[in-house]
Amino acid sequence: MHESKTNRRIAFGKDHLSGRSNERWHCRRMRDLFIIVGCWAISFLFNGIEAGLTSIDPVRLRHHVKLNRPAAVRLDRLLKTPERLLVTVLLVTNLADILALLLLTRLLVFRFGTAGFAFTIVIALPIYLFVLGVLPKSLLRRFPFRALSPLARLLEISMITLWPVLAAGAALGRLFLPAQQRGARLFAAREELKQITTQSEREGSLTATERAMIHNVVDFQNVTARDVMQPLSKVTSLKPDSAIEDIFHMSRSSGFDRLPVIGANGDAVGLVNVLDILLDKHQPQSLSCYMRRVVTVQENEPAARAVQRLRAARLDLAAVVDQKRNLTGVVTSEDLIARLVRA
């Protein structure tokens, strides 16, 4: 009888321990589920913030800053350091994604054994691809400023919290990576301007022609003299010993009033404007009396610089040469301006 009581006590103790173990497992499972859902909510929010940061309209933001709206001022202050802000968003997003995935894997493996890995893939793949990836980005790209303004405080707190990590990363970057050139920021500013004009066209502030002209002005920095010049084979030119009558004839046949003078060695030695001859009250003399100096530009020289050099010399035509100083063509101010403003 004593042994029977002892066995009952042992069984009761086992049942009690088993019940407490099940209760602890249930509490831990609920805690993990709560953390997983919370991490997914954070990931959803910061994935949308990432898309909003790349889609926000700088013109609209500056307008609200001028109105001295606190959320806009705070957001503008954060965007002064876009690299640090973007790194903060990516850190928070990745940490939340990794933690949620680890907890989900542990939960399913503990419940289903090795089959839990397969269940993790089946559950996590659509959630991470569509619910946390595509959906928040699509939502915040539609109204980035309205969505980011109330979240500026959250971003500010996140940057302050992760400041040690960001500072350490910046120090390592300066140690192992070379300093970036200023040209990179200039390129970014040009791309931002094109983005602003495209957005303004959608809103009706600019016409398609105006938008195209602004884009052409921005892209003109990448145009070279070779892209605009007339090849030498298509150029109507004079020789140093050409007669005055030949100049008039070639001008009428070609339709140009400015003709380059090409020497015997193939170099551009000067420029003749037919109007100078026509406006001369005296008897037309030799070609050398009307020949002006000619501006020379390299083939790979930016077209914008060619415009500046022509304006400084008060001329309308420049000779284009290659690296060996061989004449390859001519470029006129009309061709440069037409390329600049064409739509």
Tab-separated table of C-alpha atoms in Angstrom:
chain	number	residue	atom	x	y	z
A	1	MET	CA	0.000	0.000	0.000
A	2	HIS	CA	2.886	2.333	0.788
A	3	GLU	CA	4.415	1.569	-2.603
A	4	SER	CA	1.094	2.311	-4.297
A	5	LYS	CA	0.945	5.752	-2.654
A	6	THR	CA	4.517	6.417	-3.681
A	7	ASN	CA	3.781	5.468	-7.287
A	8	ARG	CA	0.740	7.723	-7.335
A	9	ARG	CA	2.814	10.611	-6.010
A	10	ILE	CA	5.477	10.011	-8.654
A	11	ALA	CA	2.832	9.862	-11.390
A	12	PHE	CA	1.222	13.013	-10.066
A	13	GLY	CA	4.605	14.737	-10.021
A	14	LYS	CA	5.295	13.689	-13.602
A	15	ASP	CA	1.892	14.923	-14.713
A	16	HIS	CA	2.472	18.169	-12.863
A	17	LEU	CA	5.902	18.641	-14.463
A	18	SER	CA	4.487	17.711	-17.846
A	19	GLY	CA	1.710	20.249	-17.441
A	20	ARG	CA	4.152	22.943	-16.407
A	21	SER	CA	6.394	22.033	-19.370
A	22	ASN	CA	3.462	22.264	-21.781
A	23	GLU	CA	2.478	25.573	-20.263
A	24	ARG	CA	6.010	26.928	-20.667
A	25	TRP	CA	6.127	25.656	-24.263
A	26	HIS	CA	2.794	27.314	-24.983
A	27	CYS	CA	3.975	30.615	-23.481
A	28	ARG	CA	7.258	30.463	-25.404
A	29	ARG	CA	5.421	29.663	-28.629
A	30	MET	CA	3.084	32.616	-28.162
A	31	ARG	CA	6.042	34.856	-27.352
A	32	ASP	CA	7.885	33.737	-30.497
A	33	LEU	CA	4.781	34.268	-32.619
A	34	PHE	CA	4.376	37.748	-31.181
A	35	ILE	CA	8.031	38.573	-31.931
A	36	ILE	CA	7.753	37.153	-35.472
A	37	VAL	CA	4.665	39.233	-36.248
A	38	GLY	CA	6.331	42.294	-34.728
A	39	CYS	CA	9.479	41.791	-36.818
A	40	TRP	CA	7.387	41.376	-39.944
A	41	ALA	CA	5.528	44.588	-39.141
A	42	ILE	CA	8.845	46.432	-38.723
A	43	SER	CA	10.153	44.931	-41.968
A	44	PHE	CA	6.956	45.934	-43.801
A	45	LEU	CA	7.237	49.483	-42.515
A	46	PHE	CA	10.937	49.980	-43.278
A	47	ASN	CA	10.701	48.312	-46.691
A	48	GLY	CA	8.093	50.901	-47.557
A	49	ILE	CA	10.276	53.664	-46.109
A	50	GLU	CA	13.147	52.552	-48.339
A	51	ALA	CA	10.963	52.885	-51.445
A	52	GLY	CA	9.578	56.207	-50.240
A	53	LEU	CA	13.048	57.696	-49.758
A	54	THR	CA	13.927	57.002	-53.392
A	55	SER	CA	10.573	58.305	-54.681
A	56	ILE	CA	10.040	61.475	-52.656
A	57	ASP	CA	9.686	64.667	-54.676
A	58	PRO	CA	12.433	67.133	-53.599
A	59	VAL	CA	10.452	70.110	-54.900
A	60	ARG	CA	7.409	69.260	-52.802
A	61	LEU	CA	9.594	68.608	-49.765
A	62	ARG	CA	11.308	72.002	-50.085
A	63	HIS	CA	7.902	73.656	-50.438
A	64	HIS	CA	6.738	72.182	-47.120
A	65	VAL	CA	10.058	73.101	-45.507
A	66	LYS	CA	9.503	76.726	-46.540
A	67	LEU	CA	6.094	76.511	-44.861
A	68	ASN	CA	8.022	75.471	-41.720
A	69	ARG	CA	6.089	72.269	-41.151
A	70	PRO	CA	7.863	70.279	-38.408
A	71	ALA	CA	7.607	66.862	-40.073
A	72	ALA	CA	8.963	68.219	-43.360
A	73	VAL	CA	11.800	70.055	-41.605
A	74	ARG	CA	12.748	66.898	-39.715
A	75	LEU	CA	12.594	64.788	-42.872
A	76	ASP	CA	14.666	67.327	-44.807
A	77	ARG	CA	17.282	67.283	-42.052
A	78	LEU	CA	17.488	63.500	-42.247
A	79	LEU	CA	17.832	63.593	-46.034
A	80	LYS	CA	20.914	65.799	-45.712
A	81	THR	CA	22.777	62.527	-45.062
A	82	PRO	CA	20.972	60.122	-47.439
A	83	GLU	CA	23.662	57.440	-47.246
A	84	ARG	CA	23.421	57.154	-43.459
A	85	LEU	CA	19.628	57.231	-43.583
A	86	LEU	CA	19.464	54.482	-46.197
A	87	VAL	CA	21.948	52.325	-44.270
A	88	THR	CA	19.810	52.731	-41.146
A	89	VAL	CA	16.696	51.595	-43.003
A	90	LEU	CA	18.507	48.597	-44.497
A	91	LEU	CA	19.979	47.584	-41.127
A	92	VAL	CA	16.610	47.654	-39.378
A	93	THR	CA	14.920	45.796	-42.246
A	94	ASN	CA	17.548	43.058	-42.453
A	95	LEU	CA	17.740	42.574	-38.682
A	96	ALA	CA	13.959	42.218	-38.453
A	97	ASP	CA	13.859	39.801	-41.404
A	98	ILE	CA	16.657	37.598	-40.061
A	99	LEU	CA	15.278	37.458	-36.510
A	100	ALA	CA	11.769	36.592	-37.718
A	101	LEU	CA	13.097	33.884	-40.038
A	102	LEU	CA	15.216	32.301	-37.304
A	103	LEU	CA	12.334	32.238	-34.837
A	104	LEU	CA	9.945	30.837	-37.444
A	105	THR	CA	12.419	28.097	-38.338
A	106	ARG	CA	12.963	27.153	-34.693
A	107	LEU	CA	9.237	27.100	-34.035
A	108	LEU	CA	8.403	24.859	-36.990
A	109	VAL	CA	11.381	22.525	-36.550
A	110	PHE	CA	10.543	22.029	-32.873
A	111	ARG	CA	6.951	21.242	-33.821
A	112	PHE	CA	7.443	19.119	-36.978
A	113	GLY	CA	11.066	18.002	-36.827
A	114	THR	CA	13.169	18.165	-39.999
A	115	ALA	CA	10.002	18.719	-42.047
A	116	GLY	CA	9.831	22.133	-40.375
A	117	PHE	CA	12.572	23.405	-42.720
A	118	ALA	CA	10.355	22.705	-45.719
A	119	PHE	CA	7.376	24.313	-43.992
A	120	THR	CA	9.544	27.371	-43.280
A	121	ILE	CA	10.350	27.789	-46.969
A	122	VAL	CA	6.723	27.331	-48.012
A	123	ILE	CA	5.475	29.902	-45.486
A	124	ALA	CA	8.321	32.434	-45.608
A	125	LEU	CA	8.859	32.632	-49.372
A	126	PRO	CA	5.557	34.306	-50.353
A	127	ILE	CA	5.570	36.456	-47.228
A	128	TYR	CA	9.069	37.839	-47.808
A	129	LEU	CA	8.677	38.219	-51.565
A	130	PHE	CA	5.218	39.729	-51.826
A	131	VAL	CA	3.855	40.815	-48.436
A	132	LEU	CA	7.126	42.319	-47.169
A	133	GLY	CA	8.792	43.063	-50.511
A	134	VAL	CA	6.404	44.174	-53.226
A	135	LEU	CA	3.375	45.406	-51.260
A	136	PRO	CA	4.975	48.080	-49.005
A	137	LYS	CA	7.104	49.454	-51.844
A	138	SER	CA	4.062	49.757	-54.101
A	139	LEU	CA	2.058	51.538	-51.418
A	140	LEU	CA	4.637	54.123	-50.354
A	141	ARG	CA	5.753	54.930	-53.896
A	142	ARG	CA	2.248	56.249	-54.560
A	143	PHE	CA	2.344	58.895	-51.797
A	144	PRO	CA	5.923	59.020	-50.416
A	145	PHE	CA	5.773	62.424	-48.738
A	146	ARG	CA	2.488	61.827	-46.900
A	147	ALA	CA	3.745	58.447	-45.697
A	148	LEU	CA	7.241	59.523	-44.669
A	149	SER	CA	6.311	62.755	-42.892
A	150	PRO	CA	4.748	61.083	-39.825
A	151	LEU	CA	7.567	58.502	-39.805
A	152	ALA	CA	10.365	61.078	-39.658
A	153	ARG	CA	10.487	60.841	-35.852
A	154	LEU	CA	10.807	57.048	-36.035
A	155	LEU	CA	13.658	57.373	-38.534
A	156	GLU	CA	15.387	59.896	-36.302
A	157	ILE	CA	15.147	57.572	-33.285
A	158	SER	CA	16.442	54.652	-35.366
A	159	MET	CA	19.462	56.642	-36.519
A	160	ILE	CA	20.269	57.688	-32.964
A	161	THR	CA	19.899	54.106	-31.713
A	162	LEU	CA	22.148	52.688	-34.430
A	163	TRP	CA	24.649	55.550	-34.248
A	164	PRO	CA	27.520	53.374	-32.883
A	165	VAL	CA	27.071	50.873	-35.714
A	166	LEU	CA	26.861	53.626	-38.326
A	167	ALA	CA	29.921	55.402	-36.936
A	168	ALA	CA	31.935	52.175	-36.926
A	169	GLY	CA	30.861	51.413	-40.495
A	170	ALA	CA	31.777	54.918	-41.650
A	171	ALA	CA	35.208	54.622	-40.016
A	172	LEU	CA	35.854	51.279	-41.708
A	173	GLY	CA	34.688	52.722	-45.019
A	174	ARG	CA	37.119	55.636	-44.773
A	175	LEU	CA	39.884	53.201	-43.831
A	176	PHE	CA	39.454	50.670	-46.627
A	177	LEU	CA	37.696	52.605	-49.404
A	178	PRO	CA	39.082	55.623	-51.305
A	179	ALA	CA	37.395	58.965	-50.931
A	180	GLN	CA	34.615	59.560	-53.432
A	181	GLN	CA	35.007	62.325	-55.943
A	182	ARG	CA	32.697	65.308	-56.037
A	183	GLY	CA	31.612	64.370	-59.531
A	184	ALA	CA	29.504	61.528	-58.170
A	185	ARG	CA	27.297	63.950	-56.257
A	186	LEU	CA	27.062	66.205	-59.308
A	187	PHE	CA	25.878	63.266	-61.377
A	188	ALA	CA	23.295	62.467	-58.697
A	189	ALA	CA	22.089	66.091	-58.750
A	190	ARG	CA	21.623	65.921	-62.523
A	191	GLU	CA	19.650	62.694	-62.249
A	192	GLU	CA	17.512	64.268	-59.517
A	193	LEU	CA	16.780	67.215	-61.816
A	194	LYS	CA	15.670	64.849	-64.581
A	195	GLN	CA	13.494	62.985	-62.088
A	196	ILE	CA	11.908	66.249	-60.929
A	197	THR	CA	11.108	67.349	-64.479
A	198	THR	CA	9.608	63.952	-65.294
A	199	GLN	CA	7.389	64.198	-62.215
A	200	SER	CA	6.435	67.773	-63.137
A	201	GLU	CA	5.413	66.580	-66.601
A	202	ARG	CA	3.134	63.946	-65.050
A	203	GLU	CA	1.537	66.611	-62.858
A	204	GLY	CA	1.027	68.952	-65.817
A	205	SER	CA	3.506	71.631	-64.710
A	206	LEU	CA	5.718	71.032	-67.763
A	207	THR	CA	4.950	70.028	-71.319
A	208	ALA	CA	6.675	67.090	-72.971
A	209	THR	CA	8.742	69.483	-75.107
A	210	GLU	CA	9.902	71.476	-72.079
A	211	ARG	CA	10.810	68.299	-70.232
A	212	ALA	CA	12.768	67.004	-73.242
A	213	MET	CA	14.659	70.301	-73.572
A	214	ILE	CA	15.666	70.238	-69.899
A	215	HIS	CA	16.825	66.635	-70.238
A	216	ASN	CA	18.863	67.594	-73.304
A	217	VAL	CA	20.541	70.415	-71.398
A	218	VAL	CA	21.409	68.031	-68.559
A	219	ASP	CA	22.669	65.331	-70.928
A	220	PHE	CA	24.649	67.896	-72.950
A	221	GLN	CA	27.487	67.465	-70.452
A	222	ASN	CA	28.117	64.018	-71.949
A	223	VAL	CA	28.126	65.204	-75.590
A	224	THR	CA	31.537	65.604	-77.261
A	225	ALA	CA	32.623	67.636	-80.276
A	226	ARG	CA	32.808	64.405	-82.302
A	227	ASP	CA	29.074	63.853	-81.739
A	228	VAL	CA	28.146	67.247	-83.209
A	229	MET	CA	30.809	67.972	-85.833
A	230	GLN	CA	30.416	67.775	-89.600
A	231	PRO	CA	32.953	65.301	-91.033
A	232	LEU	CA	35.664	66.750	-93.232
A	233	SER	CA	34.294	64.862	-96.240
A	234	LYS	CA	31.050	66.890	-96.011
A	235	VAL	CA	32.684	70.260	-95.363
A	236	THR	CA	32.896	72.908	-98.077
A	237	SER	CA	36.357	74.437	-97.648
A	238	LEU	CA	38.651	76.934	-99.333
A	239	LYS	CA	42.320	76.941	-100.224
A	240	PRO	CA	44.632	79.819	-99.258
A	241	ASP	CA	44.944	80.831	-102.920
A	242	SER	CA	41.218	80.619	-103.750
A	243	ALA	CA	39.863	83.504	-105.819
A	244	ILE	CA	37.134	85.815	-104.523
A	245	GLU	CA	34.760	84.663	-107.254
A	246	ASP	CA	35.281	81.048	-106.156
A	247	ILE	CA	34.339	82.004	-102.598
A	248	PHE	CA	31.007	83.480	-103.731
A	249	HIS	CA	30.288	80.466	-105.920
A	250	MET	CA	31.055	77.945	-103.152
A	251	SER	CA	28.999	79.934	-100.650
A	252	ARG	CA	25.954	79.969	-102.962
A	253	SER	CA	26.241	76.261	-103.775
A	254	SER	CA	26.721	75.134	-100.166
A	255	GLY	CA	24.445	77.639	-98.429
A	256	PHE	CA	27.132	78.542	-95.862
A	257	ASP	CA	28.461	82.047	-95.319
A	258	ARG	CA	31.405	80.923	-93.166
A	259	LEU	CA	33.958	78.690	-94.859
A	260	PRO	CA	37.119	77.182	-93.364
A	261	VAL	CA	40.434	77.619	-95.147
A	262	ILE	CA	42.433	74.381	-95.403
A	263	GLY	CA	46.183	74.553	-96.024
A	264	ALA	CA	48.263	72.279	-98.228
A	265	ASN	CA	49.136	70.035	-95.261
A	266	GLY	CA	45.467	69.534	-94.369
A	267	ASP	CA	45.379	71.892	-91.386
A	268	ALA	CA	42.735	74.545	-90.811
A	269	VAL	CA	44.617	77.817	-91.216
A	270	GLY	CA	41.732	80.248	-90.962
A	271	LEU	CA	38.078	81.130	-91.410
A	272	VAL	CA	36.452	83.370	-94.011
A	273	ASN	CA	33.072	85.044	-93.575
A	274	VAL	CA	31.495	85.913	-96.914
A	275	LEU	CA	29.706	88.874	-95.311
A	276	ASP	CA	33.075	90.506	-94.606
A	277	ILE	CA	33.794	90.495	-98.338
A	278	LEU	CA	30.334	91.741	-99.290
A	279	LEU	CA	30.461	94.591	-96.766
A	280	ASP	CA	33.918	95.717	-97.853
A	281	LYS	CA	33.503	99.064	-99.639
A	282	HIS	CA	36.834	98.728	-101.387
A	283	GLN	CA	37.742	96.482	-104.254
A	284	PRO	CA	37.835	92.838	-103.000
A	285	GLN	CA	41.424	91.817	-102.442
A	286	SER	CA	43.107	88.458	-101.822
A	287	LEU	CA	41.638	85.840	-99.527
A	288	SER	CA	44.241	86.455	-96.811
A	289	CYS	CA	42.845	89.954	-96.212
A	290	TYR	CA	39.548	88.497	-94.972
A	291	MET	CA	40.842	85.415	-93.194
A	292	ARG	CA	40.214	85.192	-89.441
A	293	ARG	CA	41.859	82.887	-86.982
A	294	VAL	CA	40.088	79.607	-86.311
A	295	VAL	CA	39.410	77.949	-82.953
A	296	THR	CA	40.620	74.351	-82.626
A	297	VAL	CA	38.924	71.770	-80.389
A	298	GLN	CA	39.701	68.120	-79.718
A	299	GLU	CA	37.329	65.367	-80.848
A	300	ASN	CA	36.797	64.138	-77.288
A	301	GLU	CA	36.401	67.641	-75.863
A	302	PRO	CA	32.979	68.279	-74.278
A	303	ALA	CA	30.611	70.150	-76.546
A	304	ALA	CA	29.804	72.537	-73.700
A	305	ARG	CA	33.452	73.594	-73.584
A	306	ALA	CA	33.456	74.092	-77.362
A	307	VAL	CA	30.508	76.487	-76.960
A	308	GLN	CA	32.422	78.428	-74.304
A	309	ARG	CA	35.528	78.691	-76.472
A	310	LEU	CA	33.558	79.906	-79.488
A	311	ARG	CA	31.785	82.534	-77.404
A	312	ALA	CA	35.066	83.707	-75.882
A	313	ALA	CA	36.636	84.043	-79.357
A	314	ARG	CA	33.452	85.640	-80.805
A	315	LEU	CA	33.482	83.088	-83.612
A	316	ASP	CA	30.872	80.720	-85.011
A	317	LEU	CA	33.008	77.877	-86.365
A	318	ALA	CA	35.740	75.695	-84.879
A	319	ALA	CA	38.038	73.109	-86.421
A	320	VAL	CA	37.883	69.636	-84.840
A	321	VAL	CA	41.161	67.686	-84.661
A	322	ASP	CA	42.082	64.231	-83.412
A	323	GLN	CA	44.820	63.323	-80.927
A	324	LYS	CA	47.456	63.625	-83.680
A	325	ARG	CA	46.239	67.145	-84.511
A	326	ASN	CA	44.835	65.972	-87.844
A	327	LEU	CA	41.748	67.831	-89.028
A	328	THR	CA	38.667	65.587	-88.906
A	329	GLY	CA	35.806	68.060	-89.300
A	330	VAL	CA	34.292	71.358	-88.236
A	331	VAL	CA	31.648	72.302	-85.704
A	332	THR	CA	29.496	75.430	-85.765
A	333	SER	CA	27.740	77.239	-82.969
A	334	GLU	CA	24.419	76.542	-84.707
A	335	ASP	CA	25.064	72.796	-84.595
A	336	LEU	CA	25.973	72.988	-80.912
A	337	ILE	CA	22.904	75.016	-79.958
A	338	ALA	CA	20.633	72.781	-82.045
A	339	ARG	CA	21.953	69.728	-80.211
A	340	LEU	CA	21.487	71.513	-76.903
A	341	VAL	CA	17.831	72.483	-77.345
A	342	ARG	CA	16.514	69.843	-79.709
A	343	ALA	CA	13.312	68.151	-78.468
